[in-house]
XYZ file of C-alpha atoms in Angstrom:
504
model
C 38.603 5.560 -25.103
C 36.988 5.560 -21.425
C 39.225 3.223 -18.954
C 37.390 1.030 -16.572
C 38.562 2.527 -13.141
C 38.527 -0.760 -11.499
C 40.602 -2.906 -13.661
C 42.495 -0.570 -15.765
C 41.234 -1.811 -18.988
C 39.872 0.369 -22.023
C 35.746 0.065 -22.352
C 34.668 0.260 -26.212
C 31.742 2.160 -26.464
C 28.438 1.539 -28.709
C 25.566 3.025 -29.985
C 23.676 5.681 -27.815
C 20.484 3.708 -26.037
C 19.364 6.542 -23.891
C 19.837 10.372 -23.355
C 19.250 12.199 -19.831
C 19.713 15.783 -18.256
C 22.877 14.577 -16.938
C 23.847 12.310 -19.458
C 23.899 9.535 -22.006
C 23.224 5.603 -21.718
C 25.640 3.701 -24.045
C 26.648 0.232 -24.898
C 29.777 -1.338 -24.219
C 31.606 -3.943 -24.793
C 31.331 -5.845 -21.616
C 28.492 -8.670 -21.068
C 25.491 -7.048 -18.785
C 26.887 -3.769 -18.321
C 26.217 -0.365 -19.953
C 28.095 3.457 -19.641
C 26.611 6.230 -18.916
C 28.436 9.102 -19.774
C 27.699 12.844 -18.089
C 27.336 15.733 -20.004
C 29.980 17.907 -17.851
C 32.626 16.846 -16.055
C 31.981 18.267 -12.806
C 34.811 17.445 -9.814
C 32.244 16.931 -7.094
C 30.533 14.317 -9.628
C 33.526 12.102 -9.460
C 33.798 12.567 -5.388
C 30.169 11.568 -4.968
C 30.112 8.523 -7.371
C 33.630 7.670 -5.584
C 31.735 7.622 -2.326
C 28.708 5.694 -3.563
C 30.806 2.875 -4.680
C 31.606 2.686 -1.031
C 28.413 3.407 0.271
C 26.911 -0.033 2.572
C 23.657 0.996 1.082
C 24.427 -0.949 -2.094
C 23.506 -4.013 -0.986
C 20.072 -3.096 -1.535
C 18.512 -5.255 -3.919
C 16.376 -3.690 -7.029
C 18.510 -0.978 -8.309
C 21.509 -0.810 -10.995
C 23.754 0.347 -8.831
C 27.299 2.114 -10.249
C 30.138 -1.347 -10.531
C 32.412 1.142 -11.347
C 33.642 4.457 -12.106
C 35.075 5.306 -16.104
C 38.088 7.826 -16.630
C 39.607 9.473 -19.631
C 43.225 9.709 -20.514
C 43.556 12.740 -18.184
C 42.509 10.580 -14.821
C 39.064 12.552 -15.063
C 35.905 10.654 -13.978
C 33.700 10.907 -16.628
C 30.518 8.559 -16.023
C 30.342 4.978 -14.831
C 29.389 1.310 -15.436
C 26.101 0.129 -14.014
C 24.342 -3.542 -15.010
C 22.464 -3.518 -18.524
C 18.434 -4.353 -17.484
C 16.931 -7.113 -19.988
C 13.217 -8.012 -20.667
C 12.119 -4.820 -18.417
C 9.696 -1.692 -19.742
C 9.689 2.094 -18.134
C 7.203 2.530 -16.101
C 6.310 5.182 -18.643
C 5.194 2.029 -20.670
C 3.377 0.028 -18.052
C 1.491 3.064 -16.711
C 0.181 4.353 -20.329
C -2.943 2.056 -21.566
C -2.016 2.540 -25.089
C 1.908 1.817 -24.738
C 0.952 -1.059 -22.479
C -1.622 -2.366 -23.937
C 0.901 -2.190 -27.727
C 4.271 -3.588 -25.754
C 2.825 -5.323 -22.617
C -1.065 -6.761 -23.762
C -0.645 -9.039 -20.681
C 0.145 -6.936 -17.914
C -3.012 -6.987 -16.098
C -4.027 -4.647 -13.068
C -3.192 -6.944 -10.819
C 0.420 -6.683 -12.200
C 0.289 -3.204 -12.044
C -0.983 -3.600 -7.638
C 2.050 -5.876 -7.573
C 4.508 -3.168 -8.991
C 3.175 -0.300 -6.759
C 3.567 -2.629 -3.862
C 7.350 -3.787 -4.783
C 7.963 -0.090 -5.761
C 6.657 0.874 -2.256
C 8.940 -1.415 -0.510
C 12.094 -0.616 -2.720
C 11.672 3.136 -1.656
C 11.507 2.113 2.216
C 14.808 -0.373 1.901
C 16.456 2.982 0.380
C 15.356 4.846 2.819
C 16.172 2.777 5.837
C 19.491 2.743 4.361
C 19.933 6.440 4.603
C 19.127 7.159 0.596
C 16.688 9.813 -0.196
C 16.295 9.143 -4.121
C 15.603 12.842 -5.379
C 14.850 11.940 -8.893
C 12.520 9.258 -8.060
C 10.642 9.404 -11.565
C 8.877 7.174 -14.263
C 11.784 6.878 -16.703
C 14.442 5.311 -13.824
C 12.434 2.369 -13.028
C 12.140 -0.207 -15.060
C 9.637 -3.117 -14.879
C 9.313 -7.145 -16.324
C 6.773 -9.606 -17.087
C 6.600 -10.387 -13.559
C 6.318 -6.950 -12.130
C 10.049 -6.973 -11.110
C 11.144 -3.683 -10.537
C 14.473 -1.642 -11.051
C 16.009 1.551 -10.198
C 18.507 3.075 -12.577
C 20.356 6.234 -12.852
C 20.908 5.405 -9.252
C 24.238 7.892 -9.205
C 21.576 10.870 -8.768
C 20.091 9.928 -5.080
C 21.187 12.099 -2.025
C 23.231 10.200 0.373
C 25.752 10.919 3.828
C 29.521 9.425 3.886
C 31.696 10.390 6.119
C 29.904 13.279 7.464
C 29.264 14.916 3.928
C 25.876 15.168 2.525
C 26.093 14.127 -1.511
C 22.957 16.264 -2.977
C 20.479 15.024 -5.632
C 20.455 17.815 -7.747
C 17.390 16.896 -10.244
C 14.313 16.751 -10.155
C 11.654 16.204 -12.824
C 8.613 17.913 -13.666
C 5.533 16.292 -12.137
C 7.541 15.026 -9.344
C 8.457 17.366 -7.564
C 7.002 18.320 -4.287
C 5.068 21.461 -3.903
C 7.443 22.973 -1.574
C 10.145 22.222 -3.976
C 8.994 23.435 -7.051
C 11.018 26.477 -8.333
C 13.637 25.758 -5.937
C 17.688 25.327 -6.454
C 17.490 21.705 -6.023
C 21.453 21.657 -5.594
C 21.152 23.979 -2.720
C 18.568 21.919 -0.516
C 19.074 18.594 1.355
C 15.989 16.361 0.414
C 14.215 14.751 2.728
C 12.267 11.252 2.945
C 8.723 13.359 2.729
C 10.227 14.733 -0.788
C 10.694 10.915 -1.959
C 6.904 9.987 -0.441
C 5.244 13.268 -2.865
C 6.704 11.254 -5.923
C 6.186 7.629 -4.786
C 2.268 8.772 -4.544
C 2.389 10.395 -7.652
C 4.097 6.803 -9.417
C 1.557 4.617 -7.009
C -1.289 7.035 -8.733
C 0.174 6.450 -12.323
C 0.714 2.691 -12.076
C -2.953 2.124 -10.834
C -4.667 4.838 -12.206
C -3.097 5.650 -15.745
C -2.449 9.358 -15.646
C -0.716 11.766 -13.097
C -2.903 13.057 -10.103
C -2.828 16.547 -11.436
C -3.439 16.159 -15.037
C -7.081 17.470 -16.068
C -8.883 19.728 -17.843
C -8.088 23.130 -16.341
C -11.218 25.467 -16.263
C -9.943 28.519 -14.520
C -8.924 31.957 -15.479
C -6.120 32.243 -18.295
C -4.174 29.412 -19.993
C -3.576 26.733 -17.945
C -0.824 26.008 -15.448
C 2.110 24.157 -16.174
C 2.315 20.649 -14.340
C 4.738 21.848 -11.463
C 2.122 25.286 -11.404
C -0.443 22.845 -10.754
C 1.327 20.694 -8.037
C 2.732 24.010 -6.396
C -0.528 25.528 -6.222
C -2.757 22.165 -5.196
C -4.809 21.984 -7.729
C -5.289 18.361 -7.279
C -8.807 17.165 -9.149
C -10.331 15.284 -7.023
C -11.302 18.610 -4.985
C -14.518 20.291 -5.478
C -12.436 23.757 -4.972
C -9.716 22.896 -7.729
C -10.089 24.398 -10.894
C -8.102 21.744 -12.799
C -11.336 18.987 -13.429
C -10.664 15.468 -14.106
C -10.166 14.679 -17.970
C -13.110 12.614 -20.034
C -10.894 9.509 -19.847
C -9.340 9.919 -16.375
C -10.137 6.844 -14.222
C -10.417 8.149 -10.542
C -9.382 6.847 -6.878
C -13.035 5.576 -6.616
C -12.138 2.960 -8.353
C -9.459 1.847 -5.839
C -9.713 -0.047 -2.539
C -10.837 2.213 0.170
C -7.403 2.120 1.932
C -5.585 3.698 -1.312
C -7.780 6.168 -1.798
C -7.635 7.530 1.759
C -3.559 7.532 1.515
C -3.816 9.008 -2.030
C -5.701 12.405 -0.509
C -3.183 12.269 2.210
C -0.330 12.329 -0.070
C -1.810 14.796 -2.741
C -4.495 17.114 -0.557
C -3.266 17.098 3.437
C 0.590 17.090 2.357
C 0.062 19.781 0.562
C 0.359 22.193 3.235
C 1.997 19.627 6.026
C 4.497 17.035 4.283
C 5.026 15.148 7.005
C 1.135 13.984 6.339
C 2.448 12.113 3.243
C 2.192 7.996 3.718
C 5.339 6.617 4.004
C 6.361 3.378 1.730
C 5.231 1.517 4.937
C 1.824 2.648 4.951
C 1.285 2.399 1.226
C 3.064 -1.469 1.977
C 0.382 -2.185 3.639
C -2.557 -0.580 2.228
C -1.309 -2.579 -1.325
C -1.432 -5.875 0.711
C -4.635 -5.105 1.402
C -5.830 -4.056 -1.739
C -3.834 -7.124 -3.230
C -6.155 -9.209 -1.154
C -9.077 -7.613 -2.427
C -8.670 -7.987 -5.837
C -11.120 -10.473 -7.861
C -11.622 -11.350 -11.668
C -14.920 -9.532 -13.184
C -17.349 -11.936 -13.743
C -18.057 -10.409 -17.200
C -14.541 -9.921 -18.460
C -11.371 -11.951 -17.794
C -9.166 -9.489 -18.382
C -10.656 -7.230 -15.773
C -9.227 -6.486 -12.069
C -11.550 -5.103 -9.628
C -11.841 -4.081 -6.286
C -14.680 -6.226 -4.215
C -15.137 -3.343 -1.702
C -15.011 -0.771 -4.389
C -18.424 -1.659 -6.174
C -19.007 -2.475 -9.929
C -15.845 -3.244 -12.607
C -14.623 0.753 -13.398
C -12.968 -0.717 -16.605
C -16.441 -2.897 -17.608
C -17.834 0.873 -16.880
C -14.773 2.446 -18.710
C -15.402 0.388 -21.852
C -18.876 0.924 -22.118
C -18.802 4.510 -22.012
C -16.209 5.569 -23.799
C -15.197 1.965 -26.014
C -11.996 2.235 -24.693
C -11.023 -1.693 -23.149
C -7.619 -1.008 -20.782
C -7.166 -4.592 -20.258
C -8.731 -6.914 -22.744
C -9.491 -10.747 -21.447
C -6.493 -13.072 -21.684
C -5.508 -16.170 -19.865
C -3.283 -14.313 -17.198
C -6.065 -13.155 -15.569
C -7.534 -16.552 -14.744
C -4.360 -18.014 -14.430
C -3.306 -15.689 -11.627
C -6.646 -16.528 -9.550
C -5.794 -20.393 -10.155
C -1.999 -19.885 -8.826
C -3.501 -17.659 -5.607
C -6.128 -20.455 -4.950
C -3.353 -22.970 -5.317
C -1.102 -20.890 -2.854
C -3.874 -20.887 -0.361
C -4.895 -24.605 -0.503
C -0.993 -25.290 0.120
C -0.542 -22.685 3.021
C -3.957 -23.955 4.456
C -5.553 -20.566 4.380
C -9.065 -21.162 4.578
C -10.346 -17.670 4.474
C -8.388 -16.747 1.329
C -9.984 -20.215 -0.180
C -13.640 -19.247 0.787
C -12.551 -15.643 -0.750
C -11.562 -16.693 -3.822
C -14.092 -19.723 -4.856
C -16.924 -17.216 -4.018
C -15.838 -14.239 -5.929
C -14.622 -16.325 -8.962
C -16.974 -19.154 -10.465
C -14.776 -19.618 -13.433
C -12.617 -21.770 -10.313
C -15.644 -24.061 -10.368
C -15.084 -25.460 -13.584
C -11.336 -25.622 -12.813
C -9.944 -29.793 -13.236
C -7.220 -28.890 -10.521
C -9.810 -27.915 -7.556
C -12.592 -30.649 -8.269
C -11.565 -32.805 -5.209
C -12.252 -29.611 -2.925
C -15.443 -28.137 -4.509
C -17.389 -28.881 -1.836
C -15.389 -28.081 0.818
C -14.770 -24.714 -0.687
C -18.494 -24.430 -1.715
C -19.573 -24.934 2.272
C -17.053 -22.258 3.053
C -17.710 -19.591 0.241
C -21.502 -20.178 1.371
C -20.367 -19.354 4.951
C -18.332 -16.551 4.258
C -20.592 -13.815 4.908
C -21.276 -14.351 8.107
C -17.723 -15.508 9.176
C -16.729 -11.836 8.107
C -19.590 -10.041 10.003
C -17.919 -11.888 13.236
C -14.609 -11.530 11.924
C -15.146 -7.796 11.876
C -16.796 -7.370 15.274
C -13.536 -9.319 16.783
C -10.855 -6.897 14.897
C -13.161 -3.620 15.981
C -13.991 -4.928 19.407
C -12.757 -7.802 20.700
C -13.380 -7.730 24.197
C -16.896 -6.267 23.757
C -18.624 -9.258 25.362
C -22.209 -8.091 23.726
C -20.825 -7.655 20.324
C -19.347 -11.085 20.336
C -22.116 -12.809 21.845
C -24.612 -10.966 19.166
C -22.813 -11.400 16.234
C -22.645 -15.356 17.549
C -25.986 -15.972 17.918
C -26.615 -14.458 14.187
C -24.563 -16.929 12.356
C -26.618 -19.463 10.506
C -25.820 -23.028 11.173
C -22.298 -23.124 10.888
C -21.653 -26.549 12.847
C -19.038 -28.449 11.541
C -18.022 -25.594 8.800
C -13.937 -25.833 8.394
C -14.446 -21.605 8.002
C -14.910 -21.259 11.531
C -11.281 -22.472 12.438
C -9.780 -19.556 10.616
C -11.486 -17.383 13.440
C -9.330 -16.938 16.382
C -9.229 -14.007 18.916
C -6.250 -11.876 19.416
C -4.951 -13.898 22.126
C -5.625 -17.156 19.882
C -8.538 -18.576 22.305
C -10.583 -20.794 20.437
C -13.357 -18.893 19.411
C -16.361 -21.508 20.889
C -14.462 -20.972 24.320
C -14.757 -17.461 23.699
C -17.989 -16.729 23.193
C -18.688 -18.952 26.086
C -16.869 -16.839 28.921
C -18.329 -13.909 27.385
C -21.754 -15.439 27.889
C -20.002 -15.866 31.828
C -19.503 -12.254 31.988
C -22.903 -11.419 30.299
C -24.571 -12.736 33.042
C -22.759 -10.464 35.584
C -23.572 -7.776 33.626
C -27.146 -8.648 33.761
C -27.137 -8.652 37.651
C -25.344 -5.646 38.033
C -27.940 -3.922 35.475
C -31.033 -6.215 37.349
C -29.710 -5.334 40.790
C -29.265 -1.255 40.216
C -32.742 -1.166 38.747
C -34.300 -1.244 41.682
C -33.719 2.328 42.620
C -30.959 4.325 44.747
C -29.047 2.057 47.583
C -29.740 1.674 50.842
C -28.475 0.289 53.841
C -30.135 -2.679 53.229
C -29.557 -2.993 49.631
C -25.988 -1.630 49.524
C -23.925 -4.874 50.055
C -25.783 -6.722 47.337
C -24.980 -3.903 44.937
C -21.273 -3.271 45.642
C -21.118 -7.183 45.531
C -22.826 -7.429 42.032
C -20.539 -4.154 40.479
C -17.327 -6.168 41.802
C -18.584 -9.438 40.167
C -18.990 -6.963 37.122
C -15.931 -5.031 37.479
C -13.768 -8.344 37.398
C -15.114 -9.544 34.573
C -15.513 -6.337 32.465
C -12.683 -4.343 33.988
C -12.684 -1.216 36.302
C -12.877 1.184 33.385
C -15.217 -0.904 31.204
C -17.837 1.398 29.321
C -20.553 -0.895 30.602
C -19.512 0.089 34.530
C -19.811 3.734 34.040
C -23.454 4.554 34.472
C -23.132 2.565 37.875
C -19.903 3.441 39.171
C -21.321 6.481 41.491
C -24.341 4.685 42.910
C -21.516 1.749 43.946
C -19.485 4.233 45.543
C -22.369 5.490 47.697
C -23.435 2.442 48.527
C -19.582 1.088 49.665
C -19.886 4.699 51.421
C -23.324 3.301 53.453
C -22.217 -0.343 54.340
C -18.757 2.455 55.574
C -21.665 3.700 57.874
C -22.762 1.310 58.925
C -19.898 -0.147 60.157
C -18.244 2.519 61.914
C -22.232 3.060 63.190
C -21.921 -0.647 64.835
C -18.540 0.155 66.398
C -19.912 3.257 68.151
């Protein structure tokens, strides 16, 4: 009978809940916890679990980590005892539409954003902490209602102690990284781009349903295994790759722009240059994003879409091939009531106008009847708040742009929208447009002043005057100087002539 290392006592086993390349998952007798048991007993096991009880990185929350370590009569380590996760699926599950839709019918895609984005954030605590994962796979994370995520089989990830490196020495098919496939994976020191090939390749599964190189292959001979295919870059999406999409494959088109332009840097440029692979950061913040850009299909209520990604995929999906990946339920709905409700309390006007004009079903809502009109001015107003919105994140200081983009807006007096608009440096955004209106009309008499032709003695101080007024409103370097900036410098190098003329 295994001893628990820590207090000395004996740990009665139970049945056999999981089996692993290194190991089996069994039940015990103690409340919340659960043995796994290796295979071998290897002495540099025992050292490395030894130093990962000690390791500072365990504070991070959102794995199992080991409690403690479990010995036979001989002393030997010979597994460990790690928390027993309740009410939780594989991501195997959640990232199948059949298994999910039979043992999690209310996990929407929405859920599935918000697990990608905790997963992506779990992955960057690790590695800030010094912990390269290795065997960063479908089968060690584990999932609940409320997208809560888990890492298990945590014993496997590469780590430093006390100046020695502790290897992972898995790796699973599929998630592997090109220029570790076929490699002794107990010989090599993994690195943080290793971790980002397989947290693209889970990111792609979650959202997606499938891996990013599974297809129908349609080149010479049988086709590739799954590593063959990753090692060799057959990714689908390329028009050069002879593995094709499959008939039921939904593709990165039907993501938000900013995951599909990490997904061909993870799968397509790292190929060749891993360092090209996001990092958790980047795919952090391309979720948020994507998060925010999620909306309820107006002819399905169990279907997630991208707004800046064009018609419902799954609507699409359904049609064509009768296959529904997320029938209509109340979470949907219910989600879009709880983010309007978060938005209303954090006084988040854009998110308001967002939501009540993507989602009419909010219109009939009890809850939100006392602000239907305010949010009805605002979602009517929305439009054009985001064409000026855009022109002051792309070019803020471009005193055109802004004034432009101004002057388009229908009558937006009095509309509570335009107080979510601020400029970097938080100036009001009336004020704003009214100094840039200033430096418009130095602009104008630089441009009015220049027209008349080359500069002259007697023209020169009025145009080195008017590209000064210009310059300090604008800047020295300002795009809109350029085309003037030699003719001011001759004429500064006539009213020079004429002075020293005088003196002689």
């Amino acid at each position: 009978m295994p001893v628990d290392a820590a207090t000395g006592l004996p740990v009665v086993l139970g049945s056999v809940l999981a089996e692993g390349g290194e190991g089996r998952l069994c039940a015990t007798d103690r409340p919340g916890l659960v043995a796994k048991l290796y295979h071998r007993l290897l002495p540099e096991r025992g050292e490395k679990l030894a130093a990962l009880l000690r390791h500072p990185a365990r504070s991070v929350e959102g794995v199992a980590w080991p409690v403690s370590a479990l010995r036979d009569e001989a002393g030997r380590t010979i597994g460990f005892l790690m928390p027993r996760i309740e009410g939780a699926q594989p991501l195997t599950v959640l990232a199948n539409p059949r298994l999910r839709l039979a043992q999690a019918p209310g996990f929407t895609w929405y859920h599935l954003h918000v697990a990608a984005r905790r997963l992506a954030g779990l992955v960057g605590r690790l590695h800030e902490a010094g912990i390269v994962i290795g065997d960063l796979k479908p089968e060690n994370l584990l999932i609940d209602a409320r997208a809560r995520l888990t890492l298990i089989d945590a014993d496997s990830v590469q780590f430093s102690l006390a100046g020695q490196v502790h290897r992972c020495a898995v790796g699973a098919e599929g998630f592997v990284p090109p220029e570790l496939v076929g490699q002794d994976l107990a010989a090599i020191d993994r690195s943080q781009s290793h971790d980002r090939f397989a947290l693209g390749v889970l990111i792609h599964m979650l959202l997606l349903g499938h891996h990013p190189f599974a297809g129908i292959w349609q080149g010479p001979g049988d086709p590739p295994s799954l590593d063959g295919l990753v090692r060799a870059g057959h990714y689908p999406g390329l028009a050069i790759s002879p593995q094709r999409p499959g008939p039921f494959a939904m593709t990165p088109n039907a993501l938000h722009p900013a995951l599909r332009g990490l997904m061909r840097r993870c799968f397509v440029d790292g190929h060749r240059r891993p360092e090209a692979r996001p990092s958790p950061a980047e795919w952090g913040a391309a979720l948020d994003e994507a998060l925010g850009d999620l909306v309820l299909c107006a002819d399905d209520t169990g279907h997630f879409k991208a707004a800046s990604a064009g018609p419902c995929p799954w609507c699409a999906r359904r049609v064509a091939l009768g296959i529904d990946s997320f029938p209509a339920s109340d979470a949907a709905p219910d989600l879009i009531a709880g983010d309007l409700r978060k938005a209303l309390q954090a006084g988040d006007l854009m998110r308001q106008a967002f939501l009540w004009s993507h989602h009419p079903l909010l219109w009939q809502h009890k809850e939100f009847a006392g602000e239907a009109d305010r949010l009805g001015l605002m979602a009517a107003a929305l439009p054009a708040v985001m064409r000026l919105k855009a022109v002051l994140e792309r070019s803020p200081d471009d005193a055109e742009a802004l004034v432009a983009a101004w002057h388009r807006l229908p009558d937006l007096d009095g509309n509570p929208l335009l107080e979510a608009l601020r400029l970097p440096d938080g100036l009001p955004l009336s004020q704003a447009v009214a100094e840039a209106e200033g430096r418009l009309e130095r602009l104008k008499r630089l441009r009015s002043s220049f027209a008349a032709g080359p500069p002259t003695p007697e023209t020169a101080p009025d145009l080195v005057a008017a590209y000064q007024m210009a310059a300090d409103a604008f800047g020295p370097d300002s795009r809109f100087l350029r085309p003037y900036a030699s003719r001011a410098e001759a004429a500064a190098a006539l009213i020079g002539e004429s002075a020293a003329g005088g003196k002689a």
